mmCIF file of C-alpha atoms and ligand atoms in Angstrom:
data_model
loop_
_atom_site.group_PDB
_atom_site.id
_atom_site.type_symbol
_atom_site.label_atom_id
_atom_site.label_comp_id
_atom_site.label_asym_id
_atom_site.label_seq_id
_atom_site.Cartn_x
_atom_site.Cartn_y
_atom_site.Cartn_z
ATOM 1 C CA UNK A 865 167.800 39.756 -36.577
ATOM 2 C CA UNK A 866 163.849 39.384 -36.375
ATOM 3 C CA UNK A 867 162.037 37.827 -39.597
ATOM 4 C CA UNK A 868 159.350 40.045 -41.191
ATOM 5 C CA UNK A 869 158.653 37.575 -43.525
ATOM 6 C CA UNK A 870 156.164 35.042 -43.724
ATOM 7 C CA UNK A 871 156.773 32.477 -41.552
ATOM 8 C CA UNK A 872 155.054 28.681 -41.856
ATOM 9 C CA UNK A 873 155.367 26.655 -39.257
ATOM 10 C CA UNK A 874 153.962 23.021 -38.198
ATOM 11 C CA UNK A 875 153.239 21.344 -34.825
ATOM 12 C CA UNK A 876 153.628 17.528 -34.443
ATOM 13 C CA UNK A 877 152.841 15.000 -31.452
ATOM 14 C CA UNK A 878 151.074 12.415 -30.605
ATOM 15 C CA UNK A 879 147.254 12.397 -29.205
ATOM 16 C CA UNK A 880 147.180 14.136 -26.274
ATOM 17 C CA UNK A 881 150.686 15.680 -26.605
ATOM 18 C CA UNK A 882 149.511 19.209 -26.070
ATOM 19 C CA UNK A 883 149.631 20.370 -29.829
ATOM 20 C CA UNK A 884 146.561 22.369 -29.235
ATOM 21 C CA UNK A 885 147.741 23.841 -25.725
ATOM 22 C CA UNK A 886 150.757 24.738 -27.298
ATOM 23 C CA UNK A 887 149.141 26.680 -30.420
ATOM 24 C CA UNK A 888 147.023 28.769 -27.825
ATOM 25 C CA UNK A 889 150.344 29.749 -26.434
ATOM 26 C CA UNK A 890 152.396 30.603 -30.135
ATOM 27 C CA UNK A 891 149.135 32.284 -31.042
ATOM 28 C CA UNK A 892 148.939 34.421 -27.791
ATOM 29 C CA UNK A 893 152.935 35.043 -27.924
ATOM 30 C CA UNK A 894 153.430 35.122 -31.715
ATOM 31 C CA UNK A 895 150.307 36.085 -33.576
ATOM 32 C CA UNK A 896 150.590 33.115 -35.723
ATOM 33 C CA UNK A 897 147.298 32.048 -37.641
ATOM 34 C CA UNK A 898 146.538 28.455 -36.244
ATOM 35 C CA UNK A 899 145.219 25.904 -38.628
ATOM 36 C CA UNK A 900 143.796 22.596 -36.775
ATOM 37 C CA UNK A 901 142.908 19.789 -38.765
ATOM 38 C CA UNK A 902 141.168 17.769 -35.789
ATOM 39 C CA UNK A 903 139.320 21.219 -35.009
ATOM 40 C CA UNK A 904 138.086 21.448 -38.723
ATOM 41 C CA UNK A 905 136.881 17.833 -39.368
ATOM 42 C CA UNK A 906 134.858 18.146 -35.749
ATOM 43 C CA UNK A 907 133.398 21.684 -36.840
ATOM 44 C CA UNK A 908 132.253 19.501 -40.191
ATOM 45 C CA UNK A 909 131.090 16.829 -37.845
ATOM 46 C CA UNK A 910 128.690 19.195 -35.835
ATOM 47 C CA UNK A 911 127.359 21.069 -38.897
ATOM 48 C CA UNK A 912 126.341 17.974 -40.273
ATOM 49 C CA UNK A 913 128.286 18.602 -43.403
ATOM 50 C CA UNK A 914 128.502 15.682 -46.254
ATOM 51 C CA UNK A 915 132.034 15.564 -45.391
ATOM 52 C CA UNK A 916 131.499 15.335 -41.903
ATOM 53 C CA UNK A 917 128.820 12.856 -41.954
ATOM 54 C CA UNK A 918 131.513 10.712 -43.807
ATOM 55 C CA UNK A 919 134.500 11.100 -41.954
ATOM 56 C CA UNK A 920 132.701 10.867 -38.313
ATOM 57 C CA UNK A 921 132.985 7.026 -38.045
ATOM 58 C CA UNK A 922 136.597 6.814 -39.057
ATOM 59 C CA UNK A 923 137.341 9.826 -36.031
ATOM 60 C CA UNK A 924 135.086 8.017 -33.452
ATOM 61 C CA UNK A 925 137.207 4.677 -34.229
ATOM 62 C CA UNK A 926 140.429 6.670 -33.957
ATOM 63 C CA UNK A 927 141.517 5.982 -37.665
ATOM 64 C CA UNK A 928 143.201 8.585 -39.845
ATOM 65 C CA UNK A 929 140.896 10.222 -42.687
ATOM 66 C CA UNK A 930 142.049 9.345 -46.071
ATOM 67 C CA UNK A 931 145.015 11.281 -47.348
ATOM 68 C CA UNK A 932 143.111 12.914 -50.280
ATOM 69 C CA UNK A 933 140.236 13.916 -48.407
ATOM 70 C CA UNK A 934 141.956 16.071 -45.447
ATOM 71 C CA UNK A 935 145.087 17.395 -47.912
ATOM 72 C CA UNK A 936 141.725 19.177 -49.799
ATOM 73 C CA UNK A 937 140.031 20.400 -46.887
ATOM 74 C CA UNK A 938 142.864 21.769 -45.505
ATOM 75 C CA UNK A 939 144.961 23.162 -48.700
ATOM 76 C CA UNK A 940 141.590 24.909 -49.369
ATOM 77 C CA UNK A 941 141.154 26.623 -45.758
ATOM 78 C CA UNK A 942 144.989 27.651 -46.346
ATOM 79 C CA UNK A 943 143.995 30.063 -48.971
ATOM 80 C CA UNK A 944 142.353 32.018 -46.468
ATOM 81 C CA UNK A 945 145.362 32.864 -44.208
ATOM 82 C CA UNK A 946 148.525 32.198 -46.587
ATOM 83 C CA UNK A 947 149.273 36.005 -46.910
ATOM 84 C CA UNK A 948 150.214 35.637 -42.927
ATOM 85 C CA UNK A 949 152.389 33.599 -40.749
ATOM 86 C CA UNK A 950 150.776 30.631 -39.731
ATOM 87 C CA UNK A 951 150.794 27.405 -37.752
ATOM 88 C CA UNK A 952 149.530 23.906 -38.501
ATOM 89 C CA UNK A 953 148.264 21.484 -35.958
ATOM 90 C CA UNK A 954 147.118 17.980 -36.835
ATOM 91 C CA UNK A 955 148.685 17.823 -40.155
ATOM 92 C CA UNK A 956 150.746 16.668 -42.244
ATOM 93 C CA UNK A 957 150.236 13.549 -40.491
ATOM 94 C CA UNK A 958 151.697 11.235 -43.021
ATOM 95 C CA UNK A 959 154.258 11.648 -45.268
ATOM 96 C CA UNK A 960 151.802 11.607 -48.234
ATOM 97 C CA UNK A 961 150.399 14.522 -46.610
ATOM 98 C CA UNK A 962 153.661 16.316 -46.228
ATOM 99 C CA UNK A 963 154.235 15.532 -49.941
ATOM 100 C CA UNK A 964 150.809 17.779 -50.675
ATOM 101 C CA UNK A 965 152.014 20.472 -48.569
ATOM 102 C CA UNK A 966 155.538 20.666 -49.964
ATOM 103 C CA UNK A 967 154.232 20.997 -53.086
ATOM 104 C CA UNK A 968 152.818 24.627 -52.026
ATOM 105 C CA UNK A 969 154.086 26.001 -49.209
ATOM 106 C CA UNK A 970 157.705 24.633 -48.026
ATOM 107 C CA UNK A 971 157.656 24.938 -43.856
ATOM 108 C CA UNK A 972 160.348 27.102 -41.995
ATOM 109 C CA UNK A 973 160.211 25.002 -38.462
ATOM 110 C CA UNK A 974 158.119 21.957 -37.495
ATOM 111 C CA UNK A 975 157.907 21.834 -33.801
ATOM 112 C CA UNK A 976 157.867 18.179 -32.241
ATOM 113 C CA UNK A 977 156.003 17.927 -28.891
ATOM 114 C CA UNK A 978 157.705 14.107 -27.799
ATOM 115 C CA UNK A 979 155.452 13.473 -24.491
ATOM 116 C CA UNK A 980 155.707 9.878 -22.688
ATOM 117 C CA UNK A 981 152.262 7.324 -24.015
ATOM 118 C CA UNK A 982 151.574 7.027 -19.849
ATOM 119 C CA UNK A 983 151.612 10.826 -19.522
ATOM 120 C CA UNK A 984 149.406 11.506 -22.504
ATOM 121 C CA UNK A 985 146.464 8.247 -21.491
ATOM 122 C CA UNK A 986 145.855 10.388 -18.539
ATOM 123 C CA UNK A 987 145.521 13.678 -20.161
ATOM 124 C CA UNK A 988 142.999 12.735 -22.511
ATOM 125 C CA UNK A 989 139.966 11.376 -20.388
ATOM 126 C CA UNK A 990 139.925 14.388 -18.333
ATOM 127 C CA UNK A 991 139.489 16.387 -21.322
ATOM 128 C CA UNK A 992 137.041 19.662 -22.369
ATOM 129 C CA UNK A 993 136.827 21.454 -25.100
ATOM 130 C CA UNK A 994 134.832 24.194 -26.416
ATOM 131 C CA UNK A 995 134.243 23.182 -29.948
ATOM 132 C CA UNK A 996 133.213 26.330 -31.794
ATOM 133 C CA UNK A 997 137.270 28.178 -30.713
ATOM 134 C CA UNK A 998 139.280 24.932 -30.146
ATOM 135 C CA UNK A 999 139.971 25.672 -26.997
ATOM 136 C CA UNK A 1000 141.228 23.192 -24.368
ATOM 137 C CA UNK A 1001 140.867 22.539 -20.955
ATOM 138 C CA UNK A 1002 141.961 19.515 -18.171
ATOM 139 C CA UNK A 1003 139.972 18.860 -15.078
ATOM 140 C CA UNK A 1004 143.221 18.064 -13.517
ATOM 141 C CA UNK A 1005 145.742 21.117 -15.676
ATOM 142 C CA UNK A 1006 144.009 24.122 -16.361
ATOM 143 C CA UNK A 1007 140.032 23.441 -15.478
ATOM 144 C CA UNK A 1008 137.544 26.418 -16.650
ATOM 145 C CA UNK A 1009 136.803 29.056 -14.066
ATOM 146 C CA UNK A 1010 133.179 27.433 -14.109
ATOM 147 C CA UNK A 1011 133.082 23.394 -14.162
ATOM 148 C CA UNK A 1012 131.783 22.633 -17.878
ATOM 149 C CA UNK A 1013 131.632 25.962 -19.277
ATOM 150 C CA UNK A 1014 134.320 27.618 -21.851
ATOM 151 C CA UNK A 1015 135.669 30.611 -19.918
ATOM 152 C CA UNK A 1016 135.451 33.181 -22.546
ATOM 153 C CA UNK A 1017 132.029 32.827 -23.969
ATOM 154 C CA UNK A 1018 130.415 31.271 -21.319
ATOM 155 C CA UNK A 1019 129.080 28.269 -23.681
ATOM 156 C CA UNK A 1020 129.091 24.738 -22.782
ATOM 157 C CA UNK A 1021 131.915 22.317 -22.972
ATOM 158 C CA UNK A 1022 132.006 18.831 -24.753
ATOM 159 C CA UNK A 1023 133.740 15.705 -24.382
ATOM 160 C CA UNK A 1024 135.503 14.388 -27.430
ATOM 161 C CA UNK A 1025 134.215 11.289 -28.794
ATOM 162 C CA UNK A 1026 137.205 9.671 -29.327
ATOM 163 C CA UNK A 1027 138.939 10.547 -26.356
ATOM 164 C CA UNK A 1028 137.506 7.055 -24.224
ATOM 165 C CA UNK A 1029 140.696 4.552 -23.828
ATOM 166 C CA UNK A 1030 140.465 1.490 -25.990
ATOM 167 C CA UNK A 1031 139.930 5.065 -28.932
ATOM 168 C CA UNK A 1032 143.295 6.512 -27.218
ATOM 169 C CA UNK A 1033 145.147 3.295 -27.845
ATOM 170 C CA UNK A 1034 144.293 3.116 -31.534
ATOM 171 C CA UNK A 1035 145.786 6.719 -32.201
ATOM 172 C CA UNK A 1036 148.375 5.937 -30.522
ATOM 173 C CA UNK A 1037 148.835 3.430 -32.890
ATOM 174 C CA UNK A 1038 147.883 5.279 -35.737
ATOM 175 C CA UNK A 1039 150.075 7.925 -34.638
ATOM 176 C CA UNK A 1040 153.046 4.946 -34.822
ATOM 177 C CA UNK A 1041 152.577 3.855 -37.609
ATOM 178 C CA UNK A 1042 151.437 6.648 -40.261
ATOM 179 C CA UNK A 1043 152.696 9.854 -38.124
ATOM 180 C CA UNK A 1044 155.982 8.983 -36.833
ATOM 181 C CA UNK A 1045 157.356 8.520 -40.378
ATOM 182 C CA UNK A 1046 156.429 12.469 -40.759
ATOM 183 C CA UNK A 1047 159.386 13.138 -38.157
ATOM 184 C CA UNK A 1048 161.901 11.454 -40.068
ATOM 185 C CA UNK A 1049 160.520 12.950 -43.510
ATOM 186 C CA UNK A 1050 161.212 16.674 -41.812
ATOM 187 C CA UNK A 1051 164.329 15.700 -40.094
ATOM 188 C CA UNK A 1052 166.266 14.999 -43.159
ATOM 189 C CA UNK A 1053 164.956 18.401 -44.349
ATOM 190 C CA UNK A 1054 166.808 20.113 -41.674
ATOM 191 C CA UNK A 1055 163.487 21.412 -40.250
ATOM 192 C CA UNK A 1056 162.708 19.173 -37.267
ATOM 193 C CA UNK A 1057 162.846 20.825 -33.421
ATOM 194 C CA UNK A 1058 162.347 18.095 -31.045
ATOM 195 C CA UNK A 1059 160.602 19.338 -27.474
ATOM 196 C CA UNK A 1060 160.298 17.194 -24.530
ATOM 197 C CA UNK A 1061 159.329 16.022 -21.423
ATOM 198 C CA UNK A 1062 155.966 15.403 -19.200
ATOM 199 C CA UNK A 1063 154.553 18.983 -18.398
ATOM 200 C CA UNK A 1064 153.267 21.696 -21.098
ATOM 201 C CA UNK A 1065 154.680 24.410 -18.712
ATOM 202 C CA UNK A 1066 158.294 23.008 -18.587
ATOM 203 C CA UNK A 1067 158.340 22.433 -22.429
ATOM 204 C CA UNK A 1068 156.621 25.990 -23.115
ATOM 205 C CA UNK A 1069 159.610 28.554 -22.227
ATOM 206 C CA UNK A 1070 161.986 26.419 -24.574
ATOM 207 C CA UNK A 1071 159.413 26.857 -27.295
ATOM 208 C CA UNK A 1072 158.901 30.365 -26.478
ATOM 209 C CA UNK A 1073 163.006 31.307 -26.791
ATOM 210 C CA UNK A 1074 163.145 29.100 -29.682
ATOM 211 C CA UNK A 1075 160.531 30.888 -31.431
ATOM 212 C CA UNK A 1076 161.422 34.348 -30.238
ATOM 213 C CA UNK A 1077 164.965 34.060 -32.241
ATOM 214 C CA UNK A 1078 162.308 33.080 -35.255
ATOM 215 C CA UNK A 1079 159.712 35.921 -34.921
ATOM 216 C CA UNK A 1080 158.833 39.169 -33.037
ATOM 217 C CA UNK A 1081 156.919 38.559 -30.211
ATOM 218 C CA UNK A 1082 153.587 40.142 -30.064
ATOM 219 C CA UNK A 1083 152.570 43.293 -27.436
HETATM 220 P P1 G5P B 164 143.284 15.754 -33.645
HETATM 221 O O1 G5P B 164 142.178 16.617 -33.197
HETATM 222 O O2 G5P B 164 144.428 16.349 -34.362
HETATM 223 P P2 G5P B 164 145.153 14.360 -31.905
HETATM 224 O O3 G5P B 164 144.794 12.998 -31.456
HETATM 225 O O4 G5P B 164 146.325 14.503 -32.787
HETATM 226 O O5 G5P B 164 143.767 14.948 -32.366
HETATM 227 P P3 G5P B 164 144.720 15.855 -29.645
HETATM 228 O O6 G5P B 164 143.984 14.732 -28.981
HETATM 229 O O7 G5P B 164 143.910 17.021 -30.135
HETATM 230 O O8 G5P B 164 145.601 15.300 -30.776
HETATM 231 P P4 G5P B 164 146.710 17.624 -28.573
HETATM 232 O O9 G5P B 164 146.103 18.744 -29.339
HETATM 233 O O10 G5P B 164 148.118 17.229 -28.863
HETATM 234 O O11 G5P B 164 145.822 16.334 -28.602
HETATM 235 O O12 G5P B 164 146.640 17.925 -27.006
HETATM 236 P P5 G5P B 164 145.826 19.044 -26.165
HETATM 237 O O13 G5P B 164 144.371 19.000 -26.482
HETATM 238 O O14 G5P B 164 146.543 20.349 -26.206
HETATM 239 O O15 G5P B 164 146.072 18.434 -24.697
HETATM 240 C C1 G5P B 164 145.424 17.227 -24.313
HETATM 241 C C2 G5P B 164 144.850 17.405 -22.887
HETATM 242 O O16 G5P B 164 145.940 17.503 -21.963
HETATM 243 C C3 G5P B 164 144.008 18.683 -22.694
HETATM 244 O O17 G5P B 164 142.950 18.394 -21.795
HETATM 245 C C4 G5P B 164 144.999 19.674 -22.062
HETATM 246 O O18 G5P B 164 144.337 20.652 -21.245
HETATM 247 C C5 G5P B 164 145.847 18.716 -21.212
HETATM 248 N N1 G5P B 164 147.226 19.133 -20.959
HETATM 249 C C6 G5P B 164 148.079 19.818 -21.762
HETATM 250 N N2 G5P B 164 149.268 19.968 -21.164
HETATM 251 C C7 G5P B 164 149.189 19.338 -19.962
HETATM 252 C C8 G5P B 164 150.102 19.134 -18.874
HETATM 253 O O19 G5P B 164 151.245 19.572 -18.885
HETATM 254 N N3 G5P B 164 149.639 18.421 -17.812
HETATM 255 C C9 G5P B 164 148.358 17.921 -17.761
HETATM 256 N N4 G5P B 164 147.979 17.228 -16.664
HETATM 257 N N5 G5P B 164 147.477 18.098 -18.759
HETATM 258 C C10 G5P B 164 147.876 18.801 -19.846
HETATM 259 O O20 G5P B 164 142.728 14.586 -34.573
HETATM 260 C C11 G5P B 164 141.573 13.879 -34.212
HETATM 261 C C12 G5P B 164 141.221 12.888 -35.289
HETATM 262 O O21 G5P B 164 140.922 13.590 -36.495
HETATM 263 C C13 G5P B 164 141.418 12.878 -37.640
HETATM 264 C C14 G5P B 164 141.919 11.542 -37.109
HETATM 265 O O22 G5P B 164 140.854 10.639 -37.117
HETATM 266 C C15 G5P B 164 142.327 11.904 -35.672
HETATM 267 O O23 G5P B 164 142.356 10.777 -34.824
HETATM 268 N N6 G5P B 164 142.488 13.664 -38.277
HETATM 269 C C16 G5P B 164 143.205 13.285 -39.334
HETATM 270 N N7 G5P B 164 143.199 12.170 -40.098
HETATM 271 C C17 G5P B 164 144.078 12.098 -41.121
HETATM 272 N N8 G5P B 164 144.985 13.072 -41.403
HETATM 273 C C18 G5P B 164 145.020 14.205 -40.668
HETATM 274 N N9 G5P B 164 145.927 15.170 -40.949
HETATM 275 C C19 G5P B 164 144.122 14.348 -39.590
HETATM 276 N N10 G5P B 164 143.910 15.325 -38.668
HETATM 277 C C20 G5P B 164 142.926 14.901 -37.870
HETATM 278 MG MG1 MG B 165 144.419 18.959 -30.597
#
């Protein structure tokens, strides 16, 4: 039987694991609001907000933002889209994090995107983005129609800051350290799907049947 209810769900990985690839996909399927941390502290970053001004350094260095800082920002933006289903990308991203969540909103499924480090270095250099939507593109995976411009609005494409190597490695690290506890934290809830394997488009149609026994999928 197909849900009507509200349904919350969260997407975990680490850098480069296709979190954001795979929300454009559950949105397009599903109809799910998306939430992206990463995409929120960079739209702060470029609108020179206090909070982006502070936070920049820690991003560029591939650090984590403190705890108390993003479990505002992003508890706050929730308000906006907690009468629908939605989908969190980027956090919780430690289990202090997850404690903030669960003590508002307790998540149906957390989807776990498990991608080999050596598959993910690659990704990430040959990365575009079009900061304003979120959306992602690969030079090598799914390049824009034109070369440096987003193919919906026609705007120009950036290169993430902290997407050059020796950043990679230290999110990586991060990710190790702080992140991977998070899996382990939703596991013994009962809540953890694991996904994996090296290509977006062989992990997609497992995520797409596991979802569809979750939600109706959209026209
Ligand atoms: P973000 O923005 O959350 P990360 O590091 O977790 O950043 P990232 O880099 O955004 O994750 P992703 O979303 O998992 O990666 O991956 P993606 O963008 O979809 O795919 C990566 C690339 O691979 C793209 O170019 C895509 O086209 C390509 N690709 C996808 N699939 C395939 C494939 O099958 N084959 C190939 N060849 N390519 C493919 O966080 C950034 C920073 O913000 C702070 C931290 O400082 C963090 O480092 N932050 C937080 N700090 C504390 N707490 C939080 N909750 C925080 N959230 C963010
Ligand atoms: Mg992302």
């Amino acid at each position: 039987m197909l849900l009507q209810r509200i349904f919350r769900a969260v997407i975990m990985g680490p850098p480069g694991s296709g979190k954001g690839t795979v929300s454009g996909r559950i949105v397009k399927s599903f109809g799910l609001m998306h939430l992206s941390s990463g995409d929120l502290l960079r739209a702060n970053i470029k609108a020179k907000t206090e909070l982006g001004l502070l936070m920049k350094s820690c991003i560029d260095q591939g650090q984590l933002v403190p705890d108390d800082v993003i479990s505002r920002l992003i508890l706050t933006e929730m308000r906006n889209i907690d009468q629908s289903s939605w989908l969190l990308d980027g956090f919780p991203r430690t289990v202090s994090q997850a404690e903030s969540l669960d003590n508002v909103y307790s998540v149906d499924t957390v989807i776990n995107l498990d991608v080999p480090y050596q598959t993910i270095k690659q990704r990430l250099t040959s990365r575009w983005l079009h900061l304003p939507s979120g959306r992602v593109y690969n030079i090598d995976f799914n390049p824009p129609k034109i070369a440096g411009l987003d193919d919906v609005t026609g705007e120009p494409l950036i290169q993430r800051d902290d997407d050059t190597p020796e950043t990679v490695i230290r999110r990586l690290k991060a990710y190790e350290n702080q992140t991977q506890p998070v899996l382990e934290y939703y596991r013994s809830k009962g809540v953890l799907k694991t996904f994996s394997g090296t290509e977006t488009n062989q992990i997609w149609p497992h995520i797409q049947a596991f979802l569809s026994k979750k939600l109706s999928p959209q026209n």
